[in-house]
């Protein structure tokens, strides 16, 4: 039994909460998020709590990896840590003074490319190995950005990724997932839990791009490693809600000819709050769905057969579609009435 992920959770949680207490006065002074077209808040609120999440996760990972003798076989963990710090840095700058989209995208692409290049495992057969790198780069870049897009409500990122990281850490504890990514999953889980009390509705602190971008990169790497170990269906199922919400919203905005780089409140979860659902109601439904998806992912790992895999994917897609329809139903009804 691998106890490192278990130990990482309280360690990272304590570090995350402690860092927030120490840094909050500075964030209050220098990193206020003022309401804009994307915002669900109405008063200026400090952002940048992601510094504590990422910092705590990295510290816990490095400390426990050193104790357990993990990560010595190659550059994977060091490169991941450097890429995470790079995205955190560019996110911190963007939180204080927004940068051009082209600069942000170029730096993100470099960070994702470094992680993809050094990640252990392969997904595609020999004849298609040339396609794996570019496909992983595009998928990773999109995932980094969609996590940022989906961080638009108090507790939303917590609701999406606490069940996912808890599942991966638990899987690693019982030996069903490689030791290094399991440790990282436990550390990220702890970082999110330490941040959660400060971000609960109505939030006293936001994560900011300094947190959402590196969190997206870490989760993308965790899912790649899961898929490379034979859990492709589980890796597709676990993040299905944020992937579906962000992707469908992007396609919907493109169809309407909107400038997709501009702030907006068109995501399904945002529409739900615009039409009267409370923030706790929305994030609770997302948390329950993400927990259910973790259960379905576990079934596909325990019984790895085509009928179970296809059935799990279909059930997961149906549950996600049901919640998206629930969130969007008032919008469709209003459009049908000519509103």
mmCIF file of C-alpha atoms in Angstrom:
data_model
loop_
_atom_site.group_PDB
_atom_site.id
_atom_site.type_symbol
_atom_site.label_atom_id
_atom_site.label_comp_id
_atom_site.label_asym_id
_atom_site.label_seq_id
_atom_site.Cartn_x
_atom_site.Cartn_y
_atom_site.Cartn_z
ATOM 1 C CA UNK A 1 0.000 0.000 0.000
ATOM 2 C CA UNK A 2 1.312 3.435 -0.992
ATOM 3 C CA UNK A 3 0.594 5.906 1.833
ATOM 4 C CA UNK A 4 2.340 8.920 0.266
ATOM 5 C CA UNK A 5 -0.842 10.265 -1.416
ATOM 6 C CA UNK A 6 -2.727 9.881 1.875
ATOM 7 C CA UNK A 7 -0.055 11.815 3.770
ATOM 8 C CA UNK A 8 0.063 14.490 1.075
ATOM 9 C CA UNK A 9 -3.560 15.517 1.619
ATOM 10 C CA UNK A 10 -3.352 16.942 5.172
ATOM 11 C CA UNK A 11 0.158 18.268 4.569
ATOM 12 C CA UNK A 12 -0.846 20.223 1.464
ATOM 13 C CA UNK A 13 -4.150 21.323 3.018
ATOM 14 C CA UNK A 14 -2.378 22.814 6.020
ATOM 15 C CA UNK A 15 0.232 24.500 3.839
ATOM 16 C CA UNK A 16 -2.422 25.896 1.506
ATOM 17 C CA UNK A 17 -4.523 27.370 4.301
ATOM 18 C CA UNK A 18 -1.462 28.772 6.048
ATOM 19 C CA UNK A 19 -0.153 30.419 2.885
ATOM 20 C CA UNK A 20 -3.549 32.004 2.254
ATOM 21 C CA UNK A 21 -3.622 33.509 5.747
ATOM 22 C CA UNK A 22 -0.136 34.923 5.203
ATOM 23 C CA UNK A 23 -0.695 36.205 1.659
ATOM 24 C CA UNK A 24 -4.266 37.472 1.861
ATOM 25 C CA UNK A 25 -3.359 41.016 2.999
ATOM 26 C CA UNK A 26 -1.041 41.365 -0.015
ATOM 27 C CA UNK A 27 -3.660 39.962 -2.380
ATOM 28 C CA UNK A 28 -6.234 42.328 -0.915
ATOM 29 C CA UNK A 29 -3.934 45.221 -1.715
ATOM 30 C CA UNK A 30 -2.503 44.264 -5.094
ATOM 31 C CA UNK A 31 -4.790 41.663 -6.719
ATOM 32 C CA UNK A 32 -8.395 42.776 -6.409
ATOM 33 C CA UNK A 33 -10.776 41.251 -8.961
ATOM 34 C CA UNK A 34 -13.316 43.871 -9.939
ATOM 35 C CA UNK A 35 -16.695 42.805 -11.385
ATOM 36 C CA UNK A 36 -16.782 42.503 -15.182
ATOM 37 C CA UNK A 37 -18.852 40.860 -17.905
ATOM 38 C CA UNK A 38 -17.728 37.393 -16.824
ATOM 39 C CA UNK A 39 -18.096 37.894 -13.075
ATOM 40 C CA UNK A 40 -20.663 36.342 -10.786
ATOM 41 C CA UNK A 41 -19.628 38.620 -7.914
ATOM 42 C CA UNK A 42 -20.727 42.202 -7.378
ATOM 43 C CA UNK A 43 -17.992 43.615 -5.118
ATOM 44 C CA UNK A 44 -14.191 43.720 -5.551
ATOM 45 C CA UNK A 45 -12.672 40.532 -4.120
ATOM 46 C CA UNK A 46 -9.004 39.562 -3.789
ATOM 47 C CA UNK A 47 -7.805 36.905 -6.209
ATOM 48 C CA UNK A 48 -4.629 34.877 -6.362
ATOM 49 C CA UNK A 49 -5.497 32.135 -3.887
ATOM 50 C CA UNK A 50 -4.145 29.725 -6.463
ATOM 51 C CA UNK A 51 -0.651 30.691 -5.317
ATOM 52 C CA UNK A 52 -1.346 28.787 -2.115
ATOM 53 C CA UNK A 53 -2.894 25.786 -3.889
ATOM 54 C CA UNK A 54 0.002 25.389 -6.308
ATOM 55 C CA UNK A 55 2.690 26.217 -3.773
ATOM 56 C CA UNK A 56 1.314 23.765 -1.233
ATOM 57 C CA UNK A 57 0.937 21.010 -3.834
ATOM 58 C CA UNK A 58 4.502 21.461 -5.078
ATOM 59 C CA UNK A 59 6.027 21.593 -1.593
ATOM 60 C CA UNK A 60 4.099 18.523 -0.410
ATOM 61 C CA UNK A 61 5.002 16.618 -3.574
ATOM 62 C CA UNK A 62 8.702 17.428 -3.407
ATOM 63 C CA UNK A 63 8.969 16.671 0.313
ATOM 64 C CA UNK A 64 7.149 13.344 0.210
ATOM 65 C CA UNK A 65 8.769 12.319 -3.082
ATOM 66 C CA UNK A 66 12.178 12.845 -1.495
ATOM 67 C CA UNK A 67 11.200 10.798 1.555
ATOM 68 C CA UNK A 68 9.684 8.000 -0.535
ATOM 69 C CA UNK A 69 12.429 8.036 -3.153
ATOM 70 C CA UNK A 70 10.070 8.896 -6.014
ATOM 71 C CA UNK A 71 10.762 10.807 -9.206
ATOM 72 C CA UNK A 72 14.447 9.922 -9.460
ATOM 73 C CA UNK A 73 14.147 7.970 -12.680
ATOM 74 C CA UNK A 74 13.771 10.859 -15.104
ATOM 75 C CA UNK A 75 12.846 14.478 -15.718
ATOM 76 C CA UNK A 76 9.056 14.030 -15.636
ATOM 77 C CA UNK A 77 8.315 15.471 -12.180
ATOM 78 C CA UNK A 78 10.924 18.285 -12.353
ATOM 79 C CA UNK A 79 9.663 19.367 -15.784
ATOM 80 C CA UNK A 80 6.063 19.267 -14.556
ATOM 81 C CA UNK A 81 7.016 21.407 -11.556
ATOM 82 C CA UNK A 82 8.819 23.968 -13.737
ATOM 83 C CA UNK A 83 5.926 24.105 -16.206
ATOM 84 C CA UNK A 84 3.476 24.586 -13.334
ATOM 85 C CA UNK A 85 5.576 27.432 -11.950
ATOM 86 C CA UNK A 86 5.753 29.028 -15.412
ATOM 87 C CA UNK A 87 1.973 28.968 -15.808
ATOM 88 C CA UNK A 88 1.520 30.227 -12.260
ATOM 89 C CA UNK A 89 3.856 33.112 -13.026
ATOM 90 C CA UNK A 90 2.108 34.133 -16.223
ATOM 91 C CA UNK A 91 -1.235 33.745 -14.468
ATOM 92 C CA UNK A 92 -0.106 35.985 -11.609
ATOM 93 C CA UNK A 93 0.937 38.697 -14.055
ATOM 94 C CA UNK A 94 -2.350 38.363 -15.934
ATOM 95 C CA UNK A 95 -4.336 38.623 -12.701
ATOM 96 C CA UNK A 96 -2.753 42.007 -11.979
ATOM 97 C CA UNK A 97 -2.357 43.387 -15.504
ATOM 98 C CA UNK A 98 -4.073 41.443 -18.329
ATOM 99 C CA UNK A 99 -1.716 40.252 -21.053
ATOM 100 C CA UNK A 100 -2.437 39.864 -24.786
ATOM 101 C CA UNK A 101 -4.036 36.526 -25.617
ATOM 102 C CA UNK A 102 -1.225 35.679 -28.070
ATOM 103 C CA UNK A 103 1.458 35.937 -25.368
ATOM 104 C CA UNK A 104 -0.561 33.869 -22.903
ATOM 105 C CA UNK A 105 -1.222 31.176 -25.503
ATOM 106 C CA UNK A 106 2.414 30.951 -26.608
ATOM 107 C CA UNK A 107 3.688 30.504 -23.049
ATOM 108 C CA UNK A 108 0.963 27.975 -22.264
ATOM 109 C CA UNK A 109 1.857 26.003 -25.396
ATOM 110 C CA UNK A 110 5.505 25.888 -24.359
ATOM 111 C CA UNK A 111 4.639 24.645 -20.878
ATOM 112 C CA UNK A 112 2.272 21.982 -22.187
ATOM 113 C CA UNK A 113 4.787 20.871 -24.836
ATOM 114 C CA UNK A 114 7.463 20.380 -22.174
ATOM 115 C CA UNK A 115 5.132 18.231 -20.069
ATOM 116 C CA UNK A 116 3.942 16.215 -23.075
ATOM 117 C CA UNK A 117 7.516 15.568 -24.198
ATOM 118 C CA UNK A 118 8.631 14.157 -20.849
ATOM 119 C CA UNK A 119 5.424 12.384 -19.754
ATOM 120 C CA UNK A 120 5.813 8.640 -19.318
ATOM 121 C CA UNK A 121 3.616 6.257 -21.282
ATOM 122 C CA UNK A 122 2.034 6.137 -24.717
ATOM 123 C CA UNK A 123 -1.547 6.049 -25.903
ATOM 124 C CA UNK A 124 -1.312 5.273 -29.619
ATOM 125 C CA UNK A 125 0.204 2.247 -31.430
ATOM 126 C CA UNK A 126 3.530 2.448 -33.236
ATOM 127 C CA UNK A 127 1.988 3.351 -36.573
ATOM 128 C CA UNK A 128 0.355 6.453 -35.112
ATOM 129 C CA UNK A 129 3.000 7.506 -32.622
ATOM 130 C CA UNK A 130 3.755 10.595 -34.737
ATOM 131 C CA UNK A 131 0.240 11.845 -34.014
ATOM 132 C CA UNK A 132 0.357 11.419 -30.249
ATOM 133 C CA UNK A 133 2.539 14.441 -29.463
ATOM 134 C CA UNK A 134 0.551 17.020 -31.461
ATOM 135 C CA UNK A 135 -2.769 15.585 -30.266
ATOM 136 C CA UNK A 136 -1.639 15.629 -26.626
ATOM 137 C CA UNK A 137 -0.381 19.199 -27.055
ATOM 138 C CA UNK A 138 -3.708 20.440 -28.427
ATOM 139 C CA UNK A 139 -5.714 18.527 -25.823
ATOM 140 C CA UNK A 140 -3.493 19.731 -22.982
ATOM 141 C CA UNK A 141 -3.613 23.330 -24.138
ATOM 142 C CA UNK A 142 -7.386 23.213 -24.370
ATOM 143 C CA UNK A 143 -7.675 21.600 -20.947
ATOM 144 C CA UNK A 144 -5.494 24.271 -19.324
ATOM 145 C CA UNK A 145 -7.736 26.972 -20.753
ATOM 146 C CA UNK A 146 -11.060 25.272 -20.095
ATOM 147 C CA UNK A 147 -10.204 24.927 -16.404
ATOM 148 C CA UNK A 148 -9.609 28.675 -16.425
ATOM 149 C CA UNK A 149 -12.927 29.259 -18.225
ATOM 150 C CA UNK A 150 -14.808 27.068 -15.765
ATOM 151 C CA UNK A 151 -13.457 28.897 -12.712
ATOM 152 C CA UNK A 152 -16.324 31.375 -12.717
ATOM 153 C CA UNK A 153 -18.254 30.549 -9.543
ATOM 154 C CA UNK A 154 -17.323 30.194 -5.907
ATOM 155 C CA UNK A 155 -16.319 26.584 -5.209
ATOM 156 C CA UNK A 156 -16.708 25.538 -8.866
ATOM 157 C CA UNK A 157 -13.115 24.342 -9.306
ATOM 158 C CA UNK A 158 -13.314 22.638 -5.907
ATOM 159 C CA UNK A 159 -16.519 20.844 -6.936
ATOM 160 C CA UNK A 160 -14.998 19.720 -10.234
ATOM 161 C CA UNK A 161 -11.599 18.492 -9.072
ATOM 162 C CA UNK A 162 -11.871 17.388 -5.460
ATOM 163 C CA UNK A 163 -13.748 14.207 -6.496
ATOM 164 C CA UNK A 164 -11.327 13.635 -9.389
ATOM 165 C CA UNK A 165 -8.133 14.075 -7.390
ATOM 166 C CA UNK A 166 -9.552 12.109 -4.441
ATOM 167 C CA UNK A 167 -10.320 9.245 -6.805
ATOM 168 C CA UNK A 168 -6.814 9.242 -8.310
ATOM 169 C CA UNK A 169 -5.112 9.532 -4.931
ATOM 170 C CA UNK A 170 -7.227 6.692 -3.562
ATOM 171 C CA UNK A 171 -6.458 4.612 -6.628
ATOM 172 C CA UNK A 172 -2.756 5.153 -6.018
ATOM 173 C CA UNK A 173 -3.012 4.226 -2.339
ATOM 174 C CA UNK A 174 -4.298 0.748 -3.243
ATOM 175 C CA UNK A 175 -1.751 0.313 -6.038
ATOM 176 C CA UNK A 176 -4.004 0.949 -9.024
ATOM 177 C CA UNK A 177 -2.147 4.044 -10.223
ATOM 178 C CA UNK A 178 1.540 4.886 -10.509
ATOM 179 C CA UNK A 179 3.157 6.277 -7.369
ATOM 180 C CA UNK A 180 4.290 9.641 -8.751
ATOM 181 C CA UNK A 181 0.973 10.844 -10.228
ATOM 182 C CA UNK A 182 -0.892 9.441 -7.218
ATOM 183 C CA UNK A 183 1.286 11.575 -4.940
ATOM 184 C CA UNK A 184 0.674 14.652 -7.096
ATOM 185 C CA UNK A 185 -3.075 13.962 -7.046
ATOM 186 C CA UNK A 186 -3.052 13.761 -3.241
ATOM 187 C CA UNK A 187 -1.046 16.977 -2.973
ATOM 188 C CA UNK A 188 -3.370 18.838 -5.331
ATOM 189 C CA UNK A 189 -6.386 17.502 -3.440
ATOM 190 C CA UNK A 190 -4.923 18.861 -0.216
ATOM 191 C CA UNK A 191 -4.191 22.228 -1.817
ATOM 192 C CA UNK A 192 -7.795 22.526 -3.008
ATOM 193 C CA UNK A 193 -9.178 21.518 0.382
ATOM 194 C CA UNK A 194 -7.039 24.124 2.137
ATOM 195 C CA UNK A 195 -8.327 26.770 -0.272
ATOM 196 C CA UNK A 196 -11.988 25.716 -0.096
ATOM 197 C CA UNK A 197 -12.985 27.467 3.192
ATOM 198 C CA UNK A 198 -11.840 30.819 1.802
ATOM 199 C CA UNK A 199 -13.669 30.336 -1.500
ATOM 200 C CA UNK A 200 -16.993 29.064 -0.170
ATOM 201 C CA UNK A 201 -19.987 31.167 -1.230
ATOM 202 C CA UNK A 202 -19.865 34.100 -0.795
ATOM 203 C CA UNK A 203 -16.135 33.889 -1.485
ATOM 204 C CA UNK A 204 -13.593 35.959 0.422
ATOM 205 C CA UNK A 205 -10.874 34.921 -2.031
ATOM 206 C CA UNK A 206 -10.723 33.791 -5.666
ATOM 207 C CA UNK A 207 -8.277 31.350 -7.208
ATOM 208 C CA UNK A 208 -7.297 33.564 -10.148
ATOM 209 C CA UNK A 209 -5.382 32.581 -13.265
ATOM 210 C CA UNK A 210 -2.347 31.966 -11.057
ATOM 211 C CA UNK A 211 -4.207 28.882 -9.835
ATOM 212 C CA UNK A 212 -6.554 27.804 -12.601
ATOM 213 C CA UNK A 213 -3.888 27.536 -15.322
ATOM 214 C CA UNK A 214 -1.427 25.330 -13.371
ATOM 215 C CA UNK A 215 -4.278 23.297 -11.875
ATOM 216 C CA UNK A 216 -5.438 22.608 -15.427
ATOM 217 C CA UNK A 217 -1.948 21.489 -16.425
ATOM 218 C CA UNK A 218 -1.562 19.207 -13.411
ATOM 219 C CA UNK A 219 -4.945 17.557 -13.953
ATOM 220 C CA UNK A 220 -4.270 17.131 -17.674
ATOM 221 C CA UNK A 221 -0.994 15.349 -16.831
ATOM 222 C CA UNK A 222 -2.717 13.167 -14.234
ATOM 223 C CA UNK A 223 -5.327 12.111 -16.780
ATOM 224 C CA UNK A 224 -2.704 11.422 -19.448
ATOM 225 C CA UNK A 225 -0.823 9.164 -17.055
ATOM 226 C CA UNK A 226 -4.053 7.358 -16.157
ATOM 227 C CA UNK A 227 -4.857 6.825 -19.833
ATOM 228 C CA UNK A 228 -1.309 5.647 -20.572
ATOM 229 C CA UNK A 229 -1.651 3.011 -17.831
ATOM 230 C CA UNK A 230 -4.690 1.513 -19.542
ATOM 231 C CA UNK A 231 -7.410 3.687 -18.048
ATOM 232 C CA UNK A 232 -8.356 5.626 -21.176
ATOM 233 C CA UNK A 233 -12.106 5.345 -20.559
ATOM 234 C CA UNK A 234 -11.675 6.460 -16.945
ATOM 235 C CA UNK A 235 -9.518 9.390 -18.071
ATOM 236 C CA UNK A 236 -12.279 10.487 -20.460
ATOM 237 C CA UNK A 237 -15.057 10.058 -17.911
ATOM 238 C CA UNK A 238 -13.508 11.817 -14.900
ATOM 239 C CA UNK A 239 -13.355 15.384 -16.342
ATOM 240 C CA UNK A 240 -16.397 15.033 -18.592
ATOM 241 C CA UNK A 241 -18.524 17.772 -17.050
ATOM 242 C CA UNK A 242 -16.020 20.666 -17.325
ATOM 243 C CA UNK A 243 -14.888 19.455 -20.749
ATOM 244 C CA UNK A 244 -18.463 19.279 -22.050
ATOM 245 C CA UNK A 245 -19.562 22.611 -20.572
ATOM 246 C CA UNK A 246 -16.523 24.528 -21.840
ATOM 247 C CA UNK A 247 -16.410 22.877 -25.279
ATOM 248 C CA UNK A 248 -20.114 23.193 -26.044
ATOM 249 C CA UNK A 249 -20.099 26.811 -24.867
ATOM 250 C CA UNK A 250 -17.148 27.577 -27.145
ATOM 251 C CA UNK A 251 -18.878 25.979 -30.138
ATOM 252 C CA UNK A 252 -22.124 27.800 -29.340
ATOM 253 C CA UNK A 253 -20.332 31.155 -29.195
ATOM 254 C CA UNK A 254 -18.453 30.446 -32.443
ATOM 255 C CA UNK A 255 -21.738 29.632 -34.139
ATOM 256 C CA UNK A 256 -23.152 32.957 -32.975
ATOM 257 C CA UNK A 257 -20.101 34.792 -34.301
ATOM 258 C CA UNK A 258 -19.029 36.060 -30.888
ATOM 259 C CA UNK A 259 -15.474 37.067 -30.022
ATOM 260 C CA UNK A 260 -14.503 34.012 -28.015
ATOM 261 C CA UNK A 261 -11.556 35.745 -26.295
ATOM 262 C CA UNK A 262 -13.838 38.276 -24.595
ATOM 263 C CA UNK A 263 -15.296 37.855 -21.103
ATOM 264 C CA UNK A 264 -18.793 36.376 -21.000
ATOM 265 C CA UNK A 265 -21.306 34.511 -18.852
ATOM 266 C CA UNK A 266 -22.489 31.921 -21.363
ATOM 267 C CA UNK A 267 -21.333 28.718 -19.678
ATOM 268 C CA UNK A 268 -24.100 26.373 -18.644
ATOM 269 C CA UNK A 269 -23.303 26.760 -14.955
ATOM 270 C CA UNK A 270 -23.374 30.555 -15.314
ATOM 271 C CA UNK A 271 -26.675 30.474 -17.180
ATOM 272 C CA UNK A 272 -28.113 28.456 -14.311
ATOM 273 C CA UNK A 273 -27.281 31.229 -11.835
ATOM 274 C CA UNK A 274 -28.521 33.945 -14.179
ATOM 275 C CA UNK A 275 -31.848 32.139 -14.317
ATOM 276 C CA UNK A 276 -32.260 31.897 -10.571
ATOM 277 C CA UNK A 277 -30.271 28.930 -9.232
ATOM 278 C CA UNK A 278 -28.095 29.756 -6.246
ATOM 279 C CA UNK A 279 -24.343 29.261 -6.361
ATOM 280 C CA UNK A 280 -24.452 26.516 -3.675
ATOM 281 C CA UNK A 281 -27.148 24.683 -5.655
ATOM 282 C CA UNK A 282 -25.101 24.762 -8.853
ATOM 283 C CA UNK A 283 -21.780 23.677 -7.340
ATOM 284 C CA UNK A 284 -23.486 20.970 -5.248
ATOM 285 C CA UNK A 285 -24.965 19.445 -8.408
ATOM 286 C CA UNK A 286 -21.580 19.569 -10.126
ATOM 287 C CA UNK A 287 -19.911 17.939 -7.105
ATOM 288 C CA UNK A 288 -22.487 15.138 -7.023
ATOM 289 C CA UNK A 289 -22.086 14.593 -10.768
ATOM 290 C CA UNK A 290 -18.299 14.533 -10.573
ATOM 291 C CA UNK A 291 -18.508 12.032 -7.705
ATOM 292 C CA UNK A 292 -20.825 9.850 -9.785
ATOM 293 C CA UNK A 293 -18.396 10.053 -12.714
ATOM 294 C CA UNK A 294 -15.606 8.875 -10.413
ATOM 295 C CA UNK A 295 -17.742 5.863 -9.504
ATOM 296 C CA UNK A 296 -18.349 5.061 -13.176
ATOM 297 C CA UNK A 297 -14.632 5.448 -13.909
ATOM 298 C CA UNK A 298 -13.878 2.962 -11.137
ATOM 299 C CA UNK A 299 -16.245 0.413 -12.693
ATOM 300 C CA UNK A 300 -14.445 0.685 -16.049
ATOM 301 C CA UNK A 301 -11.131 0.016 -14.289
ATOM 302 C CA UNK A 302 -12.408 -2.923 -12.250
ATOM 303 C CA UNK A 303 -14.111 -4.630 -15.223
ATOM 304 C CA UNK A 304 -12.078 -3.621 -18.303
ATOM 305 C CA UNK A 305 -14.225 -5.057 -21.084
ATOM 306 C CA UNK A 306 -15.775 -3.434 -24.146
ATOM 307 C CA UNK A 307 -19.389 -3.755 -22.931
ATOM 308 C CA UNK A 308 -18.517 -2.192 -19.565
ATOM 309 C CA UNK A 309 -16.401 0.524 -21.173
ATOM 310 C CA UNK A 310 -19.045 1.504 -23.705
ATOM 311 C CA UNK A 311 -21.780 1.311 -21.095
ATOM 312 C CA UNK A 312 -19.753 3.476 -18.707
ATOM 313 C CA UNK A 313 -19.049 6.085 -21.368
ATOM 314 C CA UNK A 314 -22.712 6.162 -22.388
ATOM 315 C CA UNK A 315 -23.909 6.482 -18.796
ATOM 316 C CA UNK A 316 -21.390 9.235 -18.059
ATOM 317 C CA UNK A 317 -22.383 11.139 -21.197
ATOM 318 C CA UNK A 318 -26.041 10.795 -20.290
ATOM 319 C CA UNK A 319 -25.525 12.125 -16.769
ATOM 320 C CA UNK A 320 -23.495 15.084 -18.013
ATOM 321 C CA UNK A 321 -26.036 15.844 -20.736
ATOM 322 C CA UNK A 322 -28.804 15.706 -18.155
ATOM 323 C CA UNK A 323 -27.134 18.288 -15.918
ATOM 324 C CA UNK A 324 -26.312 20.543 -18.870
ATOM 325 C CA UNK A 325 -29.950 20.398 -19.987
ATOM 326 C CA UNK A 326 -31.041 21.193 -16.441
ATOM 327 C CA UNK A 327 -28.737 24.203 -16.289
ATOM 328 C CA UNK A 328 -29.732 25.421 -19.768
ATOM 329 C CA UNK A 329 -33.477 24.672 -19.628
ATOM 330 C CA UNK A 330 -34.520 28.155 -18.458
ATOM 331 C CA UNK A 331 -32.510 29.682 -21.301
ATOM 332 C CA UNK A 332 -34.206 27.489 -23.899
ATOM 333 C CA UNK A 333 -37.603 28.146 -22.407
ATOM 334 C CA UNK A 334 -36.980 31.881 -22.461
ATOM 335 C CA UNK A 335 -35.839 31.761 -26.097
ATOM 336 C CA UNK A 336 -38.920 29.733 -27.016
ATOM 337 C CA UNK A 337 -41.117 32.437 -25.494
ATOM 338 C CA UNK A 338 -39.415 35.035 -27.629
ATOM 339 C CA UNK A 339 -37.334 36.500 -24.799
#
